[in-house]
């Protein structure tokens, strides 16, 4: 295995907001609490230790013990759950939707970043314990976002009518997806392992929550990963005071709205990731996850006939808190209320919306966690690495836009010089003399001289492009090979991790895949990792 690293801002795939955050741009400091560094974690540990109570730990331990009753967890995972009762134990969290068969490859990177950071913090602060957490987004209702995965250009999709929280969905019908997938991947030892994993996860569990928990546990329990389902009555009881503040005082709406205004003032290049609502909770009932809205002092649930007075809604919160489901604005607060958490690890889009939330946490008197951009990686096989070496394509070249990559390599391998820079400089020198002459004679000629310079430079540009185009035609085979290898590594001209499923690489590397990634990914490096697999 060969590992190279590139700065995120040199890849072209990360927003200016995220690149500025990684660079610790001072103008973003008001939007976060502590930067993800060992020194930053030292202060975060002390703050969370003081704010997270024994009672919260007891409730968390009891709930997780119930959630794990039917799970064949590793000894390390069981030990980590027990350690959560101790006041020197803290969590590192990532969250993800219940994507079919893990969905995109970066599902693995998020969890591995979490596992590796927990290990790194244990080395730095051996007197404390650090537990990696995967938060399952069981209450999401965006079924179309999770009902498929890609494999070698094919889309394996679960066609089903669905409504309400996806975690409650029956796995009925997934045998059809399994059969298609099984008939596609062959009969090698690694293929058989994949088939058994899919079958055990989805065909032997009744709902998507249990299936996803089984899958993540099978992949990562050896590293002590603890899987949390927030759709839990006992855990949500701890959230009730904060639900009231959101619904009746609209604290999140006011604070996030103000932060968005500040964010937009900082830079026109900063895109607002999510916008708050006056009420940031849904109501769960009978296969429906309906948004709660207020009108003339009453509270209604969209897509239902349900309505409540304020008093009735308070009674509902206190007696059936499991029916209140936080949206993307409120869920981060829920997580931090029920976990002794130090850090949230997420993709660029997730970190962007977390950067909108600090003032809400302050108003709610809940410590704001450290935010860490998850590891991103490009996996290159031996065969692909050989092609790149023969074509003399560097790792940084791969991240160029395809047209730029082709132009760069054609210039390098062409037996004629396609760079007209010397001619342009000579032209500029000639026109300098003409400008001097015009200044000394008739300044009205300056405009004419300028126009002629622009015209001749455009002429040189046109000749250069025409020559480059001719060379591309002449070197057509090389252009095709360049295009093919980049398209392999960047499907749809996007990051590999956003398109491919782990199954493609599991077929090649089997059970060594995850240990290889665990060894390669360093969460606090804050770089993009290029891994050449061997």
Coordinates of C-alpha atoms in Angstrom, one line a residue:
X1 CA 0.0 0.0 0.0
X2 CA 1.3 3.4 -1.1
X3 CA -0.2 6.6 0.5
X4 CA -0.1 10.1 -0.9
X5 CA -1.8 13.2 0.5
X6 CA -3.1 16.3 -1.2
X7 CA -4.4 19.5 0.4
X8 CA -8.2 19.6 0.2
X9 CA -8.1 22.9 -1.6
X10 CA -5.9 21.4 -4.4
X11 CA -8.5 18.8 -5.3
X12 CA -11.2 21.1 -6.7
X13 CA -13.9 19.1 -4.9
X14 CA -14.4 21.0 -1.7
X15 CA -16.2 24.3 -1.1
X16 CA -14.4 27.5 -0.2
X17 CA -16.1 27.4 3.2
X18 CA -14.6 24.0 4.1
X19 CA -11.2 25.0 2.7
X20 CA -11.2 28.2 4.7
X21 CA -12.3 26.2 7.8
X22 CA -9.4 23.7 7.4
X23 CA -7.0 26.6 6.9
X24 CA -8.3 28.2 10.2
X25 CA -9.3 31.4 8.5
X26 CA -9.8 33.9 11.3
X27 CA -13.1 35.2 9.9
X28 CA -14.7 31.8 10.6
X29 CA -13.6 31.6 14.2
X30 CA -17.0 32.9 15.6
X31 CA -18.7 29.9 13.9
X32 CA -17.0 27.1 15.8
X33 CA -15.8 26.4 19.3
X34 CA -12.5 24.6 19.2
X35 CA -10.4 23.5 16.2
X36 CA -9.8 19.8 15.7
X37 CA -6.3 19.5 17.2
X38 CA -4.9 17.6 20.2
X39 CA -4.8 20.9 22.1
X40 CA -8.4 21.6 21.2
X41 CA -9.5 18.2 22.5
X42 CA -7.8 18.9 25.8
X43 CA -10.2 21.8 26.6
X44 CA -13.2 20.0 25.1
X45 CA -12.7 17.0 27.4
X46 CA -12.8 19.2 30.5
X47 CA -15.8 21.1 29.4
X48 CA -17.8 18.0 28.5
X49 CA -16.8 16.2 31.7
X50 CA -18.3 19.1 33.8
X51 CA -21.5 19.3 31.8
X52 CA -22.5 15.7 31.3
X53 CA -24.1 14.2 34.4
X54 CA -24.1 10.7 35.9
X55 CA -27.9 10.6 35.3
X56 CA -27.4 11.2 31.6
X57 CA -24.7 8.4 31.5
X58 CA -27.0 6.0 33.3
X59 CA -29.9 6.6 30.8
X60 CA -27.5 6.3 27.9
X61 CA -26.1 3.0 29.1
X62 CA -29.5 1.6 29.8
X63 CA -30.9 2.5 26.4
X64 CA -27.9 1.2 24.5
X65 CA -28.0 -2.1 26.5
X66 CA -31.6 -2.5 25.4
X67 CA -30.7 -1.7 21.7
X68 CA -28.0 -4.3 21.8
X69 CA -30.0 -7.1 23.4
X70 CA -30.3 -9.0 20.1
X71 CA -27.0 -7.9 18.6
X72 CA -24.0 -10.3 18.4
X73 CA -21.5 -7.5 19.4
X74 CA -17.8 -7.9 20.0
X75 CA -16.3 -7.9 23.5
X76 CA -14.7 -4.5 22.7
X77 CA -18.1 -3.0 21.7
X78 CA -19.8 -4.4 24.9
X79 CA -16.9 -3.0 26.9
X80 CA -17.3 0.4 25.3
X81 CA -21.0 0.5 26.1
X82 CA -20.2 -0.3 29.8
X83 CA -17.4 2.4 29.8
X84 CA -20.0 5.1 28.9
X85 CA -21.1 4.9 32.6
X86 CA -17.8 6.3 33.7
X87 CA -17.2 10.1 33.9
X88 CA -13.8 9.8 32.1
X89 CA -15.4 8.2 28.9
X90 CA -16.2 10.4 25.9
X91 CA -17.6 9.7 22.4
X92 CA -16.5 10.6 18.9
X93 CA -19.6 10.6 16.6
X94 CA -20.4 10.3 12.9
X95 CA -23.8 9.9 11.5
X96 CA -25.2 8.6 8.2
X97 CA -28.4 7.6 6.5
X98 CA -29.5 4.0 6.3
X99 CA -28.2 3.6 2.7
X100 CA -28.8 0.2 1.1
X101 CA -25.7 -1.9 1.5
X102 CA -23.8 1.1 2.9
X103 CA -24.5 3.2 -0.2
X104 CA -21.5 5.3 -1.3
X105 CA -17.9 4.3 -0.3
X106 CA -17.5 7.3 2.0
X107 CA -19.8 5.5 4.5
X108 CA -16.7 3.5 5.4
X109 CA -14.5 6.5 5.6
X110 CA -16.8 8.3 8.0
X111 CA -16.8 5.4 10.5
X112 CA -13.1 4.7 10.1
X113 CA -12.3 8.4 10.7
X114 CA -14.3 8.0 14.0
X115 CA -12.6 4.8 15.0
X116 CA -9.1 6.2 14.3
X117 CA -9.7 9.5 16.1
X118 CA -10.9 7.6 19.2
X119 CA -7.6 5.6 19.1
X120 CA -5.5 8.7 18.6
X121 CA -7.1 10.5 21.5
X122 CA -6.6 7.4 23.8
X123 CA -2.9 7.7 23.0
X124 CA -2.8 11.4 23.7
X125 CA -5.0 11.2 26.9
X126 CA -4.5 7.7 28.3
X127 CA -6.4 8.5 31.5
X128 CA -9.6 8.8 29.5
X129 CA -11.6 6.5 27.3
X130 CA -12.9 7.3 23.9
X131 CA -15.8 5.4 22.2
X132 CA -16.4 5.6 18.4
X133 CA -20.2 6.1 17.7
X134 CA -22.2 5.6 14.5
X135 CA -25.5 7.4 14.7
X136 CA -28.0 5.8 12.5
X137 CA -30.4 8.3 10.9
X138 CA -33.4 6.0 11.4
X139 CA -35.9 8.8 11.5
X140 CA -35.1 10.3 8.1
X141 CA -37.9 9.9 5.5
X142 CA -36.0 10.5 2.3
X143 CA -36.4 7.0 1.0
X144 CA -35.3 8.0 -2.6
X145 CA -31.9 9.0 -1.2
X146 CA -31.1 5.6 0.3
X147 CA -32.9 2.9 -1.7
X148 CA -30.0 2.1 -4.0
X149 CA -26.3 1.5 -4.4
X150 CA -24.0 1.5 -7.4
X151 CA -21.8 -1.4 -8.6
X152 CA -19.6 -1.2 -11.7
X153 CA -21.9 1.2 -13.4
X154 CA -25.1 -0.6 -12.5
X155 CA -27.7 0.8 -10.1
X156 CA -29.3 -1.7 -7.8
X157 CA -32.5 -0.2 -6.6
X158 CA -35.1 -1.2 -4.0
X159 CA -38.4 -0.4 -5.6
X160 CA -41.0 0.1 -2.8
X161 CA -43.7 2.5 -1.8
X162 CA -42.5 4.1 1.4
X163 CA -43.5 6.8 3.9
X164 CA -42.6 7.8 7.4
X165 CA -39.3 7.1 9.1
X166 CA -37.1 4.8 7.0
X167 CA -35.9 2.8 10.0
X168 CA -39.3 1.3 10.4
X169 CA -39.5 0.1 6.8
X170 CA -40.0 -3.6 6.3
X171 CA -37.2 -5.3 4.4
X172 CA -39.8 -7.2 2.3
X173 CA -38.8 -7.1 -1.4
X174 CA -35.1 -6.9 -0.9
X175 CA -34.7 -10.5 -2.0
X176 CA -35.2 -9.2 -5.5
X177 CA -32.3 -6.8 -5.1
X178 CA -30.2 -9.6 -3.6
X179 CA -30.8 -12.0 -6.5
X180 CA -29.8 -9.4 -9.1
X181 CA -26.7 -8.5 -7.1
X182 CA -25.8 -12.1 -6.5
X183 CA -26.0 -13.0 -10.1
X184 CA -23.8 -10.1 -11.1
X185 CA -20.7 -10.4 -8.8
X186 CA -19.6 -13.9 -9.6
X187 CA -18.7 -16.9 -7.4
X188 CA -15.3 -16.0 -6.0
X189 CA -14.6 -16.4 -2.2
X190 CA -15.0 -12.7 -1.7
X191 CA -18.2 -12.6 -3.8
X192 CA -19.6 -15.4 -1.6
X193 CA -18.8 -13.3 1.5
X194 CA -20.6 -10.3 0.1
X195 CA -23.6 -12.4 -0.7
X196 CA -23.7 -13.8 2.8
X197 CA -23.3 -10.3 4.3
X198 CA -26.2 -8.9 2.2
X199 CA -28.4 -11.9 2.9
X200 CA -27.8 -11.9 6.6
X201 CA -28.3 -8.2 6.9
X202 CA -31.4 -7.6 4.8
X203 CA -33.1 -11.0 4.3
X204 CA -32.8 -12.1 7.9
X205 CA -34.0 -8.8 9.6
X206 CA -37.5 -7.4 9.5
X207 CA -36.8 -3.7 9.2
X208 CA -34.2 -1.4 7.9
X209 CA -32.9 -0.3 11.3
X210 CA -32.1 -3.8 12.4
X211 CA -30.6 -4.6 9.0
X212 CA -28.3 -1.6 9.0
X213 CA -27.2 -2.2 12.6
X214 CA -26.3 -5.8 11.7
X215 CA -24.4 -4.7 8.6
X216 CA -22.4 -1.9 10.4
X217 CA -21.7 -4.2 13.4
X218 CA -20.4 -7.0 11.1
X219 CA -18.1 -4.6 9.4
X220 CA -16.8 -2.7 12.4
X221 CA -17.5 -4.3 15.7
X222 CA -13.9 -5.6 16.0
X223 CA -12.9 -1.9 16.4
X224 CA -15.4 -1.4 19.3
X225 CA -17.9 0.7 17.2
X226 CA -21.1 1.5 19.1
X227 CA -24.2 2.0 17.0
X228 CA -26.9 4.4 18.3
X229 CA -30.5 4.6 17.3
X230 CA -31.9 8.0 18.3
X231 CA -35.5 6.7 17.8
X232 CA -35.6 5.8 21.5
X233 CA -38.2 6.9 24.1
X234 CA -35.8 7.0 27.0
X235 CA -33.2 9.0 25.1
X236 CA -35.8 11.4 23.8
X237 CA -37.0 12.2 27.3
X238 CA -33.7 14.0 27.8
X239 CA -34.5 16.1 24.8
X240 CA -38.0 17.4 25.9
X241 CA -36.8 20.7 27.5
X242 CA -35.0 21.5 24.3
X243 CA -38.0 20.6 22.1
X244 CA -40.1 23.1 24.1
X245 CA -37.5 25.8 23.6
X246 CA -37.5 25.2 19.9
X247 CA -41.3 25.0 19.4
X248 CA -42.5 27.6 21.8
X249 CA -39.5 30.1 21.9
X250 CA -38.2 29.5 18.4
X251 CA -34.6 29.8 19.7
X252 CA -33.1 27.7 16.9
X253 CA -34.9 29.6 14.2
X254 CA -33.8 33.0 15.5
X255 CA -30.2 32.0 16.2
X256 CA -29.6 30.2 13.0
X257 CA -31.3 32.8 10.9
X258 CA -28.9 35.5 12.4
X259 CA -25.9 33.2 11.8
X260 CA -26.9 32.8 8.2
X261 CA -27.0 36.6 7.7
X262 CA -23.5 36.8 9.3
X263 CA -22.2 34.0 7.1
X264 CA -23.4 35.6 3.9
X265 CA -21.6 38.8 4.9
X266 CA -18.3 37.0 5.3
X267 CA -18.1 35.9 1.7
X268 CA -20.2 35.6 -1.4
X269 CA -18.6 32.2 -2.0
X270 CA -20.1 30.7 1.2
X271 CA -23.2 28.8 0.4
X272 CA -25.9 28.4 3.0
X273 CA -26.3 24.7 3.6
X274 CA -29.7 24.5 5.4
X275 CA -32.3 27.0 6.5
X276 CA -34.1 26.8 9.8
X277 CA -37.8 26.6 10.2
X278 CA -39.9 28.2 12.9
X279 CA -40.4 24.7 14.3
X280 CA -37.6 22.2 13.7
X281 CA -39.4 19.0 14.7
X282 CA -41.5 16.4 12.9
X283 CA -44.3 14.3 14.5
X284 CA -44.0 10.5 14.0
X285 CA -47.3 8.6 13.8
X286 CA -48.6 5.6 11.8
X287 CA -46.1 5.6 9.0
X288 CA -46.1 9.4 8.8
X289 CA -43.3 11.8 9.6
X290 CA -45.1 15.1 9.4
X291 CA -43.7 18.6 10.0
X292 CA -45.2 20.4 13.0
X293 CA -46.4 23.9 12.1
X294 CA -48.1 26.6 14.2
X295 CA -51.1 28.7 13.1
X296 CA -53.1 31.0 15.3
X297 CA -52.0 29.4 18.6
X298 CA -52.6 25.8 17.5
X299 CA -50.1 23.2 16.3
X300 CA -50.8 21.0 13.3
X301 CA -49.0 18.0 11.8
X302 CA -48.6 18.3 8.0
X303 CA -50.2 15.5 6.0
X304 CA -52.4 14.4 8.9
X305 CA -55.6 15.5 10.6
X306 CA -53.7 15.9 13.9
X307 CA -53.8 19.2 15.8
X308 CA -52.9 20.2 19.3
X309 CA -53.3 23.1 21.7
X310 CA -50.1 24.2 23.4
X311 CA -51.1 22.4 26.5
X312 CA -51.9 19.2 24.6
X313 CA -48.6 19.4 22.7
X314 CA -46.7 19.8 26.0
X315 CA -48.6 16.7 27.4
X316 CA -47.7 14.8 24.3
X317 CA -44.0 15.7 24.6
X318 CA -43.8 14.7 28.2
X319 CA -45.7 11.4 27.8
X320 CA -44.7 10.3 24.3
X321 CA -41.4 12.0 23.5
X322 CA -40.6 9.3 20.9
X323 CA -43.2 10.9 18.6
X324 CA -41.1 14.0 18.2
X325 CA -38.4 13.7 15.6
X326 CA -35.7 16.4 15.1
X327 CA -34.9 17.8 11.7
X328 CA -31.4 18.5 10.3
X329 CA -31.2 21.7 12.5
X330 CA -32.3 20.1 15.7
X331 CA -30.7 16.6 15.4
X332 CA -27.2 17.8 16.2
X333 CA -28.4 19.2 19.5
X334 CA -30.2 15.9 20.3
X335 CA -27.0 14.1 19.8
X336 CA -25.0 16.4 22.1
X337 CA -27.6 16.2 24.8
X338 CA -27.6 12.4 25.1
X339 CA -23.9 11.7 24.4
X340 CA -20.7 12.7 26.3
X341 CA -19.5 13.8 22.9
X342 CA -16.3 15.7 22.0
X343 CA -16.4 15.7 18.2
X344 CA -18.7 15.3 15.2
X345 CA -17.1 13.9 12.1
X346 CA -18.9 14.6 8.8
X347 CA -18.5 15.4 5.1
X348 CA -18.2 18.9 3.8
X349 CA -21.9 19.5 3.5
X350 CA -22.5 18.3 7.1
X351 CA -19.8 20.5 8.6
X352 CA -21.1 23.4 6.6
X353 CA -24.5 23.2 8.3
X354 CA -23.0 22.5 11.7
X355 CA -21.1 25.8 11.3
X356 CA -24.6 27.5 11.4
X357 CA -25.4 26.1 14.8
X358 CA -23.0 27.4 17.5
X359 CA -25.2 30.2 18.7
X360 CA -28.1 27.8 19.1
X361 CA -26.0 25.6 21.3
X362 CA -24.9 28.6 23.4
X363 CA -28.5 29.7 23.9
X364 CA -29.5 26.1 24.9
X365 CA -26.5 26.0 27.3
X366 CA -25.1 22.8 25.6
X367 CA -21.4 22.5 24.8
X368 CA -20.7 22.8 21.0
X369 CA -18.5 19.9 19.8
X370 CA -15.4 20.1 17.8
X371 CA -16.1 19.7 14.1
X372 CA -13.9 17.5 11.9
X373 CA -14.1 17.0 8.2
X374 CA -14.1 13.3 7.6
X375 CA -11.3 11.5 5.7
X376 CA -11.7 11.5 1.9
X377 CA -9.8 9.0 -0.2
X378 CA -9.2 7.8 -3.7
X379 CA -8.4 4.1 -4.1
X380 CA -6.2 3.1 -7.0
X381 CA -5.7 -0.6 -7.9
X382 CA -2.3 -2.0 -8.9
X383 CA -3.5 -2.3 -12.5
X384 CA -4.6 1.4 -12.5
X385 CA -1.3 2.4 -10.9
X386 CA 0.6 0.7 -13.7
X387 CA -1.4 2.6 -16.3
X388 CA -0.8 5.9 -14.6
X389 CA 2.9 5.2 -14.4
X390 CA 3.2 4.3 -18.1
X391 CA 1.3 7.5 -19.0
X392 CA 3.4 9.6 -16.5
X393 CA 0.3 10.9 -14.8
X394 CA 0.9 12.2 -11.3
X395 CA -1.6 11.9 -8.4
X396 CA -2.2 15.7 -8.5
X397 CA -2.7 15.5 -12.3
X398 CA -5.7 13.2 -11.7
X399 CA -7.6 16.0 -10.0
X400 CA -7.4 18.3 -12.9
X401 CA -10.6 18.9 -14.9
X402 CA -10.6 16.5 -17.8
X403 CA -10.0 19.1 -20.5
X404 CA -7.1 20.5 -18.5
X405 CA -5.6 17.1 -17.9
X406 CA -5.7 16.3 -21.7
X407 CA -4.2 19.6 -22.7
X408 CA -1.4 19.3 -20.1
X409 CA -0.4 15.8 -21.2
X410 CA -0.7 16.5 -24.9
X411 CA 1.6 19.5 -24.5
X412 CA 4.1 17.3 -22.6
X413 CA 4.2 14.4 -25.1
X414 CA 3.9 16.4 -28.3
X415 CA 7.1 16.5 -30.5
X416 CA 6.3 20.1 -31.3
X417 CA 6.1 23.1 -29.0
X418 CA 2.4 24.1 -28.5
X419 CA 3.2 26.8 -26.0
X420 CA 3.1 30.2 -27.6
X421 CA 4.2 32.1 -24.4
X422 CA 7.6 33.2 -26.0
X423 CA 5.8 34.6 -29.0
X424 CA 3.3 36.5 -26.8
X425 CA 6.1 38.0 -24.7
X426 CA 7.9 39.1 -27.9
X427 CA 4.7 40.6 -29.1
X428 CA 4.2 42.5 -25.8
X429 CA 7.8 43.9 -26.1
X430 CA 7.1 45.2 -29.7
X431 CA 3.9 46.9 -28.5
X432 CA 5.7 48.5 -25.6
X433 CA 7.9 50.3 -28.2
X434 CA 4.7 51.3 -30.1
X435 CA 3.2 52.7 -26.8
X436 CA 6.3 54.8 -26.2
X437 CA 6.1 56.1 -29.8
X438 CA 2.4 57.0 -29.4
X439 CA 3.1 58.8 -26.1
X440 CA 5.7 61.0 -27.7
X441 CA 3.7 61.8 -30.9
X442 CA -0.1 61.6 -30.6
X443 CA -1.7 60.1 -27.6
X444 CA -4.9 59.5 -29.5
X445 CA -3.0 56.6 -31.2
X446 CA -2.8 54.7 -27.8
X447 CA -6.3 53.2 -28.3
X448 CA -5.5 52.0 -31.8
X449 CA -2.2 50.4 -30.6
X450 CA -4.1 48.7 -27.7
X451 CA -6.8 47.4 -30.1
X452 CA -4.1 46.0 -32.4
X453 CA -2.3 44.3 -29.5
X454 CA -5.5 42.6 -28.3
X455 CA -6.3 41.5 -31.9
X456 CA -2.8 39.9 -32.4
X457 CA -2.8 38.2 -29.0
X458 CA -6.2 36.7 -29.8
X459 CA -4.8 35.6 -33.1
X460 CA -1.9 33.8 -31.3
X461 CA -4.4 32.2 -28.9
X462 CA -6.5 30.9 -31.8
X463 CA -3.5 29.5 -33.5
X464 CA -2.3 27.8 -30.3
X465 CA -5.8 26.2 -29.7
X466 CA -5.9 25.1 -33.3
X467 CA -2.5 23.5 -33.1
X468 CA -3.5 21.8 -29.8
X469 CA -6.7 20.5 -31.4
X470 CA -4.7 19.1 -34.3
X471 CA -2.3 17.3 -31.9
X472 CA -5.2 15.8 -30.0
X473 CA -6.5 14.3 -33.2
X474 CA -3.0 13.0 -34.0
X475 CA -2.6 11.6 -30.5
X476 CA -6.2 10.3 -30.3
X477 CA -5.3 7.0 -28.8
X478 CA -3.5 8.7 -25.9
X479 CA -6.4 11.1 -25.3
X480 CA -8.8 8.0 -25.2
X481 CA -6.5 6.3 -22.6
X482 CA -6.3 9.5 -20.5
X483 CA -10.1 9.9 -20.6
X484 CA -10.7 6.2 -19.7
X485 CA -8.4 6.1 -16.7
X486 CA -9.7 9.4 -15.2
X487 CA -13.3 8.2 -15.7
X488 CA -12.5 5.0 -13.9
X489 CA -11.1 6.9 -10.9
X490 CA -13.6 9.7 -11.0
X491 CA -17.0 8.3 -12.1
X492 CA -19.2 10.9 -13.7
X493 CA -16.3 13.3 -13.2
X494 CA -17.0 13.3 -9.4
X495 CA -15.2 11.8 -6.5
X496 CA -15.0 8.0 -6.4
X497 CA -16.2 7.9 -2.8
X498 CA -19.5 9.5 -3.8
X499 CA -20.4 7.0 -6.5
X500 CA -18.9 3.6 -5.9
X501 CA -20.0 1.0 -3.3
X502 CA -17.5 -0.8 -1.1
X503 CA -18.4 -4.1 -2.8
X504 CA -16.2 -3.3 -5.8
X505 CA -13.1 -3.2 -3.7
X506 CA -14.2 -5.9 -1.3
X507 CA -14.3 -8.3 -4.3
X508 CA -10.6 -7.5 -4.9
X509 CA -9.3 -7.3 -1.3
X510 CA -11.9 -9.1 0.8
X511 CA -11.6 -8.9 4.5
X512 CA -8.3 -7.0 4.2
X513 CA -10.1 -4.0 2.8
X514 CA -11.3 -2.4 6.1
X515 CA -8.0 -3.0 8.0
X516 CA -6.1 -1.5 5.0
X517 CA -8.3 1.6 5.2
X518 CA -8.0 1.8 9.0
X519 CA -4.2 1.8 8.6
X520 CA -4.2 4.4 5.8
X521 CA -6.6 7.1 7.0
X522 CA -5.4 9.7 9.5
X523 CA -8.4 11.9 10.7
X524 CA -6.4 14.9 12.0
X525 CA -4.2 15.2 8.9
X526 CA -7.0 17.2 7.2
X527 CA -5.8 16.2 3.8
X528 CA -7.2 14.1 0.9
X529 CA -5.7 10.6 0.9
X530 CA -4.7 8.8 -2.3
X531 CA -4.2 5.1 -1.6
X532 CA -2.5 2.8 -4.1
X533 CA -3.7 -0.7 -3.0
X534 CA -1.3 -3.6 -3.3

